[in-house]
């Protein structure tokens, strides 16, 4: 029987990407932190999630990994948004709210998620940090999607402040006009040659490292007999102007 006939109505087979990240002991999460200039309202977020995020099938389905002859599949379910919105009771007079935020997000990575409901959570922290009056921390299991797809979903769930009914717009890069067709063909051919050459060099270097040569020592490399320490989130605000300087220096388009 085909997979479609084995599935019940509404069920969707799990992609290889989602199967990989849902393996036992291999839980991976996407952590998103968003700061607000006002105190966050949990009730407003709950209503907003009902009208936006729940429209995406992955966020209203339970992931069943399957066993034996049963294939892994996404099973649609009725979602109670209140079960996915967490509002912890935080002391407003906390001494170091920025440190608290870093510790909170770091602990979310290692805490288990309830697999009996859709694999996402929204944590609303009404604490005043150095950059925001309140903070939203979202935790999404990696089987729901990667960072790029989740960012696209975030934009799709957002609206313009000037027009609440309109989606946000992104500035598209301007296409340069081709003045000489032959020069354009030569530049593209040269780009392909450089790409092939760099690929061969990198593959050769990888084989050397794999067979005999060791990586160069760097400050990021683990020292011999060092014990593993848990990772931690460090929150830093980066100026957009600095990002543009790096982009222009590398001749990148974003």
PDB file of C-alpha atoms in Angstrom:
ATOM      1  CA  UNK A   1       0.000   0.000   0.000  1.00  0.00           C
ATOM      2  CA  UNK A   2       1.163   3.541  -0.657  1.00  0.00           C
ATOM      3  CA  UNK A   3       1.980   5.944   2.147  1.00  0.00           C
ATOM      4  CA  UNK A   4      -1.094   8.021   1.295  1.00  0.00           C
ATOM      5  CA  UNK A   5      -3.386   5.001   1.793  1.00  0.00           C
ATOM      6  CA  UNK A   6      -1.693   4.033   5.044  1.00  0.00           C
ATOM      7  CA  UNK A   7      -2.262   7.519   6.476  1.00  0.00           C
ATOM      8  CA  UNK A   8      -5.560   8.663   7.854  1.00  0.00           C
ATOM      9  CA  UNK A   9      -7.261  11.760   6.500  1.00  0.00           C
ATOM     10  CA  UNK A  10      -5.294  14.879   7.455  1.00  0.00           C
ATOM     11  CA  UNK A  11      -2.109  13.041   8.437  1.00  0.00           C
ATOM     12  CA  UNK A  12       1.131  13.983   6.698  1.00  0.00           C
ATOM     13  CA  UNK A  13       4.317  11.884   6.442  1.00  0.00           C
ATOM     14  CA  UNK A  14       7.377  13.227   8.233  1.00  0.00           C
ATOM     15  CA  UNK A  15      10.249  14.469   6.079  1.00  0.00           C
ATOM     16  CA  UNK A  16      13.773  13.003   6.495  1.00  0.00           C
ATOM     17  CA  UNK A  17      14.870  16.338   7.978  1.00  0.00           C
ATOM     18  CA  UNK A  18      12.216  16.132  10.700  1.00  0.00           C
ATOM     19  CA  UNK A  19      12.985  12.460  11.348  1.00  0.00           C
ATOM     20  CA  UNK A  20      16.640  13.297  11.972  1.00  0.00           C
ATOM     21  CA  UNK A  21      15.908  16.002  14.538  1.00  0.00           C
ATOM     22  CA  UNK A  22      13.246  13.952  16.300  1.00  0.00           C
ATOM     23  CA  UNK A  23      15.517  10.999  17.045  1.00  0.00           C
ATOM     24  CA  UNK A  24      15.786  10.056  20.753  1.00  0.00           C
ATOM     25  CA  UNK A  25      18.563  12.008  22.464  1.00  0.00           C
ATOM     26  CA  UNK A  26      18.945  14.343  19.493  1.00  0.00           C
ATOM     27  CA  UNK A  27      16.467  17.087  20.340  1.00  0.00           C
ATOM     28  CA  UNK A  28      17.373  20.411  18.765  1.00  0.00           C
ATOM     29  CA  UNK A  29      15.529  23.669  19.302  1.00  0.00           C
ATOM     30  CA  UNK A  30      15.360  27.066  17.671  1.00  0.00           C
ATOM     31  CA  UNK A  31      15.363  29.777  20.354  1.00  0.00           C
ATOM     32  CA  UNK A  32      13.994  33.201  19.339  1.00  0.00           C
ATOM     33  CA  UNK A  33      14.205  36.260  21.598  1.00  0.00           C
ATOM     34  CA  UNK A  34      12.153  39.384  20.810  1.00  0.00           C
ATOM     35  CA  UNK A  35      12.180  42.566  22.886  1.00  0.00           C
ATOM     36  CA  UNK A  36       9.270  45.003  23.191  1.00  0.00           C
ATOM     37  CA  UNK A  37       9.121  48.657  24.188  1.00  0.00           C
ATOM     38  CA  UNK A  38       5.961  48.071  26.257  1.00  0.00           C
ATOM     39  CA  UNK A  39       4.818  45.457  28.739  1.00  0.00           C
ATOM     40  CA  UNK A  40       3.633  42.352  26.878  1.00  0.00           C
ATOM     41  CA  UNK A  41       0.000  41.270  27.146  1.00  0.00           C
ATOM     42  CA  UNK A  42      -0.395  37.446  27.248  1.00  0.00           C
ATOM     43  CA  UNK A  43      -4.058  37.622  26.216  1.00  0.00           C
ATOM     44  CA  UNK A  44      -3.196  39.668  23.120  1.00  0.00           C
ATOM     45  CA  UNK A  45      -0.506  37.158  22.140  1.00  0.00           C
ATOM     46  CA  UNK A  46      -2.916  34.249  22.584  1.00  0.00           C
ATOM     47  CA  UNK A  47      -5.462  35.841  20.250  1.00  0.00           C
ATOM     48  CA  UNK A  48      -2.754  36.721  17.762  1.00  0.00           C
ATOM     49  CA  UNK A  49      -1.376  33.174  17.722  1.00  0.00           C
ATOM     50  CA  UNK A  50      -4.858  31.786  17.042  1.00  0.00           C
ATOM     51  CA  UNK A  51      -5.140  33.908  13.910  1.00  0.00           C
ATOM     52  CA  UNK A  52      -1.600  33.460  12.603  1.00  0.00           C
ATOM     53  CA  UNK A  53       0.641  30.653  13.828  1.00  0.00           C
ATOM     54  CA  UNK A  54      -2.082  28.018  14.119  1.00  0.00           C
ATOM     55  CA  UNK A  55      -2.846  28.423  10.423  1.00  0.00           C
ATOM     56  CA  UNK A  56       0.422  26.610   9.717  1.00  0.00           C
ATOM     57  CA  UNK A  57      -0.194  22.822   9.753  1.00  0.00           C
ATOM     58  CA  UNK A  58       3.053  21.934  11.559  1.00  0.00           C
ATOM     59  CA  UNK A  59       2.097  24.091  14.553  1.00  0.00           C
ATOM     60  CA  UNK A  60      -1.239  22.337  14.992  1.00  0.00           C
ATOM     61  CA  UNK A  61       0.015  18.757  14.659  1.00  0.00           C
ATOM     62  CA  UNK A  62       1.579  16.186  16.962  1.00  0.00           C
ATOM     63  CA  UNK A  63       4.752  14.477  15.777  1.00  0.00           C
ATOM     64  CA  UNK A  64       4.461  10.697  16.012  1.00  0.00           C
ATOM     65  CA  UNK A  65       7.846   9.091  15.393  1.00  0.00           C
ATOM     66  CA  UNK A  66       6.330   5.702  14.541  1.00  0.00           C
ATOM     67  CA  UNK A  67       7.485   2.206  15.360  1.00  0.00           C
ATOM     68  CA  UNK A  68       7.610  -1.047  13.448  1.00  0.00           C
ATOM     69  CA  UNK A  69       5.475  -0.828  10.324  1.00  0.00           C
ATOM     70  CA  UNK A  70       3.975   2.520  11.330  1.00  0.00           C
ATOM     71  CA  UNK A  71       5.544   5.402   9.457  1.00  0.00           C
ATOM     72  CA  UNK A  72       6.406   8.675  11.265  1.00  0.00           C
ATOM     73  CA  UNK A  73       3.664  11.192  10.640  1.00  0.00           C
ATOM     74  CA  UNK A  74       2.193  14.531  11.624  1.00  0.00           C
ATOM     75  CA  UNK A  75      -1.217  14.042  13.265  1.00  0.00           C
ATOM     76  CA  UNK A  76      -3.582  17.058  13.332  1.00  0.00           C
ATOM     77  CA  UNK A  77      -4.922  17.918  16.773  1.00  0.00           C
ATOM     78  CA  UNK A  78      -6.969  20.566  18.535  1.00  0.00           C
ATOM     79  CA  UNK A  79      -4.552  23.111  19.975  1.00  0.00           C
ATOM     80  CA  UNK A  80      -5.181  24.979  23.201  1.00  0.00           C
ATOM     81  CA  UNK A  81      -2.966  28.024  22.750  1.00  0.00           C
ATOM     82  CA  UNK A  82      -2.929  28.702  26.494  1.00  0.00           C
ATOM     83  CA  UNK A  83      -0.981  25.458  26.977  1.00  0.00           C
ATOM     84  CA  UNK A  84       1.782  26.844  24.740  1.00  0.00           C
ATOM     85  CA  UNK A  85       2.044  30.331  26.257  1.00  0.00           C
ATOM     86  CA  UNK A  86       4.105  30.370  29.460  1.00  0.00           C
ATOM     87  CA  UNK A  87       4.108  33.432  31.728  1.00  0.00           C
ATOM     88  CA  UNK A  88       6.509  32.762  34.629  1.00  0.00           C
ATOM     89  CA  UNK A  89       6.159  34.660  37.882  1.00  0.00           C
ATOM     90  CA  UNK A  90       9.304  36.802  38.002  1.00  0.00           C
ATOM     91  CA  UNK A  91      10.365  39.145  40.753  1.00  0.00           C
ATOM     92  CA  UNK A  92      10.222  42.660  39.200  1.00  0.00           C
ATOM     93  CA  UNK A  93      13.028  43.822  41.519  1.00  0.00           C
ATOM     94  CA  UNK A  94      15.503  41.257  40.237  1.00  0.00           C
ATOM     95  CA  UNK A  95      19.066  42.588  40.429  1.00  0.00           C
ATOM     96  CA  UNK A  96      20.392  41.598  37.014  1.00  0.00           C
ATOM     97  CA  UNK A  97      17.572  41.022  34.475  1.00  0.00           C
ATOM     98  CA  UNK A  98      19.990  40.655  31.548  1.00  0.00           C
ATOM     99  CA  UNK A  99      21.780  37.794  33.302  1.00  0.00           C
ATOM    100  CA  UNK A 100      18.420  36.259  34.192  1.00  0.00           C
ATOM    101  CA  UNK A 101      17.392  36.336  30.526  1.00  0.00           C
ATOM    102  CA  UNK A 102      20.610  34.608  29.443  1.00  0.00           C
ATOM    103  CA  UNK A 103      20.218  31.904  32.080  1.00  0.00           C
ATOM    104  CA  UNK A 104      16.539  31.432  31.244  1.00  0.00           C
ATOM    105  CA  UNK A 105      17.146  30.923  27.516  1.00  0.00           C
ATOM    106  CA  UNK A 106      20.123  28.644  28.207  1.00  0.00           C
ATOM    107  CA  UNK A 107      18.036  26.411  30.482  1.00  0.00           C
ATOM    108  CA  UNK A 108      15.306  26.157  27.834  1.00  0.00           C
ATOM    109  CA  UNK A 109      17.715  24.339  25.516  1.00  0.00           C
ATOM    110  CA  UNK A 110      18.263  21.495  27.969  1.00  0.00           C
ATOM    111  CA  UNK A 111      14.742  21.193  29.385  1.00  0.00           C
ATOM    112  CA  UNK A 112      12.516  18.576  27.676  1.00  0.00           C
ATOM    113  CA  UNK A 113       9.463  19.518  25.659  1.00  0.00           C
ATOM    114  CA  UNK A 114       6.087  17.800  25.908  1.00  0.00           C
ATOM    115  CA  UNK A 115       5.764  15.554  22.825  1.00  0.00           C
ATOM    116  CA  UNK A 116       2.056  14.995  23.495  1.00  0.00           C
ATOM    117  CA  UNK A 117       1.285  18.406  21.985  1.00  0.00           C
ATOM    118  CA  UNK A 118       2.693  20.484  19.100  1.00  0.00           C
ATOM    119  CA  UNK A 119       6.397  21.117  19.601  1.00  0.00           C
ATOM    120  CA  UNK A 120       6.514  24.846  20.257  1.00  0.00           C
ATOM    121  CA  UNK A 121       6.300  27.215  23.214  1.00  0.00           C
ATOM    122  CA  UNK A 122       6.079  30.968  23.749  1.00  0.00           C
ATOM    123  CA  UNK A 123       7.494  32.366  27.023  1.00  0.00           C
ATOM    124  CA  UNK A 124       6.527  35.932  27.964  1.00  0.00           C
ATOM    125  CA  UNK A 125       8.916  37.556  30.439  1.00  0.00           C
ATOM    126  CA  UNK A 126       7.641  40.866  31.811  1.00  0.00           C
ATOM    127  CA  UNK A 127      11.006  42.043  33.055  1.00  0.00           C
ATOM    128  CA  UNK A 128      12.770  45.256  32.095  1.00  0.00           C
ATOM    129  CA  UNK A 129      16.159  44.596  30.548  1.00  0.00           C
ATOM    130  CA  UNK A 130      18.715  47.095  29.314  1.00  0.00           C
ATOM    131  CA  UNK A 131      17.181  46.922  25.809  1.00  0.00           C
ATOM    132  CA  UNK A 132      13.464  46.237  26.296  1.00  0.00           C
ATOM    133  CA  UNK A 133      10.547  46.664  28.671  1.00  0.00           C
ATOM    134  CA  UNK A 134       9.479  43.028  28.187  1.00  0.00           C
ATOM    135  CA  UNK A 135      10.812  40.006  26.342  1.00  0.00           C
ATOM    136  CA  UNK A 136       9.283  37.157  24.382  1.00  0.00           C
ATOM    137  CA  UNK A 137      11.258  33.902  24.111  1.00  0.00           C
ATOM    138  CA  UNK A 138      10.040  31.319  21.625  1.00  0.00           C
ATOM    139  CA  UNK A 139      11.171  27.710  21.590  1.00  0.00           C
ATOM    140  CA  UNK A 140      10.504  25.706  18.426  1.00  0.00           C
ATOM    141  CA  UNK A 141      11.592  22.144  17.842  1.00  0.00           C
ATOM    142  CA  UNK A 142      13.925  21.870  14.874  1.00  0.00           C
ATOM    143  CA  UNK A 143      11.634  19.323  13.213  1.00  0.00           C
ATOM    144  CA  UNK A 144       9.183  22.197  12.598  1.00  0.00           C
ATOM    145  CA  UNK A 145      11.695  23.931  10.353  1.00  0.00           C
ATOM    146  CA  UNK A 146      15.064  25.629  10.178  1.00  0.00           C
ATOM    147  CA  UNK A 147      15.927  29.192  11.094  1.00  0.00           C
ATOM    148  CA  UNK A 148      15.251  30.593   7.624  1.00  0.00           C
ATOM    149  CA  UNK A 149      11.772  29.068   7.348  1.00  0.00           C
ATOM    150  CA  UNK A 150      10.871  30.229  10.865  1.00  0.00           C
ATOM    151  CA  UNK A 151      12.016  33.770  10.052  1.00  0.00           C
ATOM    152  CA  UNK A 152       9.855  33.703   6.924  1.00  0.00           C
ATOM    153  CA  UNK A 153       6.933  32.517   9.043  1.00  0.00           C
ATOM    154  CA  UNK A 154       7.575  35.330  11.530  1.00  0.00           C
ATOM    155  CA  UNK A 155       7.400  37.898   8.726  1.00  0.00           C
ATOM    156  CA  UNK A 156       4.187  36.288   7.451  1.00  0.00           C
ATOM    157  CA  UNK A 157       2.660  36.644  10.936  1.00  0.00           C
ATOM    158  CA  UNK A 158       3.712  40.311  11.212  1.00  0.00           C
ATOM    159  CA  UNK A 159       1.953  43.433   9.990  1.00  0.00           C
ATOM    160  CA  UNK A 160       2.991  47.015   9.295  1.00  0.00           C
ATOM    161  CA  UNK A 161       2.485  49.572  12.055  1.00  0.00           C
ATOM    162  CA  UNK A 162       1.352  52.090   9.422  1.00  0.00           C
ATOM    163  CA  UNK A 163      -1.133  49.604   7.934  1.00  0.00           C
ATOM    164  CA  UNK A 164      -2.190  46.775  10.301  1.00  0.00           C
ATOM    165  CA  UNK A 165      -3.717  44.857   7.416  1.00  0.00           C
ATOM    166  CA  UNK A 166      -0.578  44.821   5.222  1.00  0.00           C
ATOM    167  CA  UNK A 167       2.361  42.442   5.320  1.00  0.00           C
ATOM    168  CA  UNK A 168       5.857  43.868   5.906  1.00  0.00           C
ATOM    169  CA  UNK A 169       7.832  44.575   2.770  1.00  0.00           C
ATOM    170  CA  UNK A 170      11.497  43.916   2.184  1.00  0.00           C
ATOM    171  CA  UNK A 171      13.722  45.972  -0.068  1.00  0.00           C
ATOM    172  CA  UNK A 172      14.656  43.892  -3.086  1.00  0.00           C
ATOM    173  CA  UNK A 173      18.219  44.239  -4.409  1.00  0.00           C
ATOM    174  CA  UNK A 174      18.490  46.218  -7.596  1.00  0.00           C
ATOM    175  CA  UNK A 175      19.557  44.202 -10.599  1.00  0.00           C
ATOM    176  CA  UNK A 176      22.465  45.704 -12.468  1.00  0.00           C
ATOM    177  CA  UNK A 177      21.899  46.285 -16.140  1.00  0.00           C
ATOM    178  CA  UNK A 178      24.115  44.236 -18.457  1.00  0.00           C
ATOM    179  CA  UNK A 179      25.843  46.535 -20.932  1.00  0.00           C
ATOM    180  CA  UNK A 180      27.949  43.927 -22.681  1.00  0.00           C
ATOM    181  CA  UNK A 181      26.593  40.422 -23.261  1.00  0.00           C
ATOM    182  CA  UNK A 182      29.985  38.926 -24.080  1.00  0.00           C
ATOM    183  CA  UNK A 183      31.573  40.387 -20.965  1.00  0.00           C
ATOM    184  CA  UNK A 184      28.723  38.963 -18.900  1.00  0.00           C
ATOM    185  CA  UNK A 185      29.304  35.485 -20.354  1.00  0.00           C
ATOM    186  CA  UNK A 186      33.042  35.698 -19.699  1.00  0.00           C
ATOM    187  CA  UNK A 187      32.502  36.786 -16.079  1.00  0.00           C
ATOM    188  CA  UNK A 188      30.049  33.937 -15.469  1.00  0.00           C
ATOM    189  CA  UNK A 189      32.447  31.423 -17.025  1.00  0.00           C
ATOM    190  CA  UNK A 190      35.286  32.738 -14.836  1.00  0.00           C
ATOM    191  CA  UNK A 191      33.059  32.458 -11.769  1.00  0.00           C
ATOM    192  CA  UNK A 192      32.305  28.801 -12.578  1.00  0.00           C
ATOM    193  CA  UNK A 193      36.007  28.049 -13.056  1.00  0.00           C
ATOM    194  CA  UNK A 194      36.892  29.643  -9.705  1.00  0.00           C
ATOM    195  CA  UNK A 195      34.065  27.769  -8.012  1.00  0.00           C
ATOM    196  CA  UNK A 196      35.250  24.428  -9.392  1.00  0.00           C
ATOM    197  CA  UNK A 197      38.867  25.146  -8.464  1.00  0.00           C
ATOM    198  CA  UNK A 198      37.986  26.181  -4.900  1.00  0.00           C
ATOM    199  CA  UNK A 199      35.808  23.096  -4.524  1.00  0.00           C
ATOM    200  CA  UNK A 200      38.639  20.788  -5.579  1.00  0.00           C
ATOM    201  CA  UNK A 201      41.069  22.523  -3.204  1.00  0.00           C
ATOM    202  CA  UNK A 202      38.669  22.286  -0.244  1.00  0.00           C
ATOM    203  CA  UNK A 203      37.963  18.607  -0.924  1.00  0.00           C
ATOM    204  CA  UNK A 204      41.706  17.910  -1.082  1.00  0.00           C
ATOM    205  CA  UNK A 205      42.270  19.771   2.213  1.00  0.00           C
ATOM    206  CA  UNK A 206      39.437  17.830   3.813  1.00  0.00           C
ATOM    207  CA  UNK A 207      40.985  14.523   2.726  1.00  0.00           C
ATOM    208  CA  UNK A 208      44.359  15.568   4.146  1.00  0.00           C
ATOM    209  CA  UNK A 209      42.801  16.497   7.479  1.00  0.00           C
ATOM    210  CA  UNK A 210      40.805  13.282   7.516  1.00  0.00           C
ATOM    211  CA  UNK A 211      43.852  11.096   6.828  1.00  0.00           C
ATOM    212  CA  UNK A 212      46.826  12.664   8.557  1.00  0.00           C
ATOM    213  CA  UNK A 213      46.969  16.416   9.062  1.00  0.00           C
ATOM    214  CA  UNK A 214      45.527  17.884  12.267  1.00  0.00           C
ATOM    215  CA  UNK A 215      43.643  21.139  12.562  1.00  0.00           C
ATOM    216  CA  UNK A 216      45.561  24.201  13.636  1.00  0.00           C
ATOM    217  CA  UNK A 217      45.265  25.050  17.314  1.00  0.00           C
ATOM    218  CA  UNK A 218      42.826  27.895  17.961  1.00  0.00           C
ATOM    219  CA  UNK A 219      41.421  29.451  21.162  1.00  0.00           C
ATOM    220  CA  UNK A 220      38.063  27.819  20.327  1.00  0.00           C
ATOM    221  CA  UNK A 221      39.462  24.283  20.273  1.00  0.00           C
ATOM    222  CA  UNK A 222      38.924  22.104  23.301  1.00  0.00           C
ATOM    223  CA  UNK A 223      41.997  21.427  25.385  1.00  0.00           C
ATOM    224  CA  UNK A 224      43.090  17.815  26.036  1.00  0.00           C
ATOM    225  CA  UNK A 225      41.196  16.124  28.887  1.00  0.00           C
ATOM    226  CA  UNK A 226      38.890  19.088  29.206  1.00  0.00           C
ATOM    227  CA  UNK A 227      35.432  18.409  30.581  1.00  0.00           C
ATOM    228  CA  UNK A 228      32.371  19.305  28.552  1.00  0.00           C
ATOM    229  CA  UNK A 229      30.492  22.348  29.799  1.00  0.00           C
ATOM    230  CA  UNK A 230      26.927  23.213  28.783  1.00  0.00           C
ATOM    231  CA  UNK A 231      26.484  25.907  26.171  1.00  0.00           C
ATOM    232  CA  UNK A 232      25.098  29.272  27.174  1.00  0.00           C
ATOM    233  CA  UNK A 233      23.290  32.051  25.364  1.00  0.00           C
ATOM    234  CA  UNK A 234      25.028  35.434  25.425  1.00  0.00           C
ATOM    235  CA  UNK A 235      22.808  38.343  24.423  1.00  0.00           C
ATOM    236  CA  UNK A 236      24.446  41.249  22.642  1.00  0.00           C
ATOM    237  CA  UNK A 237      22.950  44.110  20.653  1.00  0.00           C
ATOM    238  CA  UNK A 238      24.762  44.755  17.372  1.00  0.00           C
ATOM    239  CA  UNK A 239      24.438  48.002  15.468  1.00  0.00           C
ATOM    240  CA  UNK A 240      22.820  47.594  12.066  1.00  0.00           C
ATOM    241  CA  UNK A 241      25.309  50.118  10.678  1.00  0.00           C
ATOM    242  CA  UNK A 242      28.169  47.778  11.635  1.00  0.00           C
ATOM    243  CA  UNK A 243      26.413  44.917   9.851  1.00  0.00           C
ATOM    244  CA  UNK A 244      26.100  47.069   6.731  1.00  0.00           C
ATOM    245  CA  UNK A 245      29.828  47.891   6.869  1.00  0.00           C
ATOM    246  CA  UNK A 246      30.681  44.176   6.874  1.00  0.00           C
ATOM    247  CA  UNK A 247      28.154  43.538   4.093  1.00  0.00           C
ATOM    248  CA  UNK A 248      29.622  46.259   1.887  1.00  0.00           C
ATOM    249  CA  UNK A 249      33.199  45.164   2.598  1.00  0.00           C
ATOM    250  CA  UNK A 250      32.367  41.602   1.496  1.00  0.00           C
ATOM    251  CA  UNK A 251      30.278  42.826  -1.452  1.00  0.00           C
ATOM    252  CA  UNK A 252      27.272  40.878  -0.243  1.00  0.00           C
ATOM    253  CA  UNK A 253      23.567  41.359  -0.937  1.00  0.00           C
ATOM    254  CA  UNK A 254      20.991  41.115   1.858  1.00  0.00           C
TER     255      UNK A 254
END
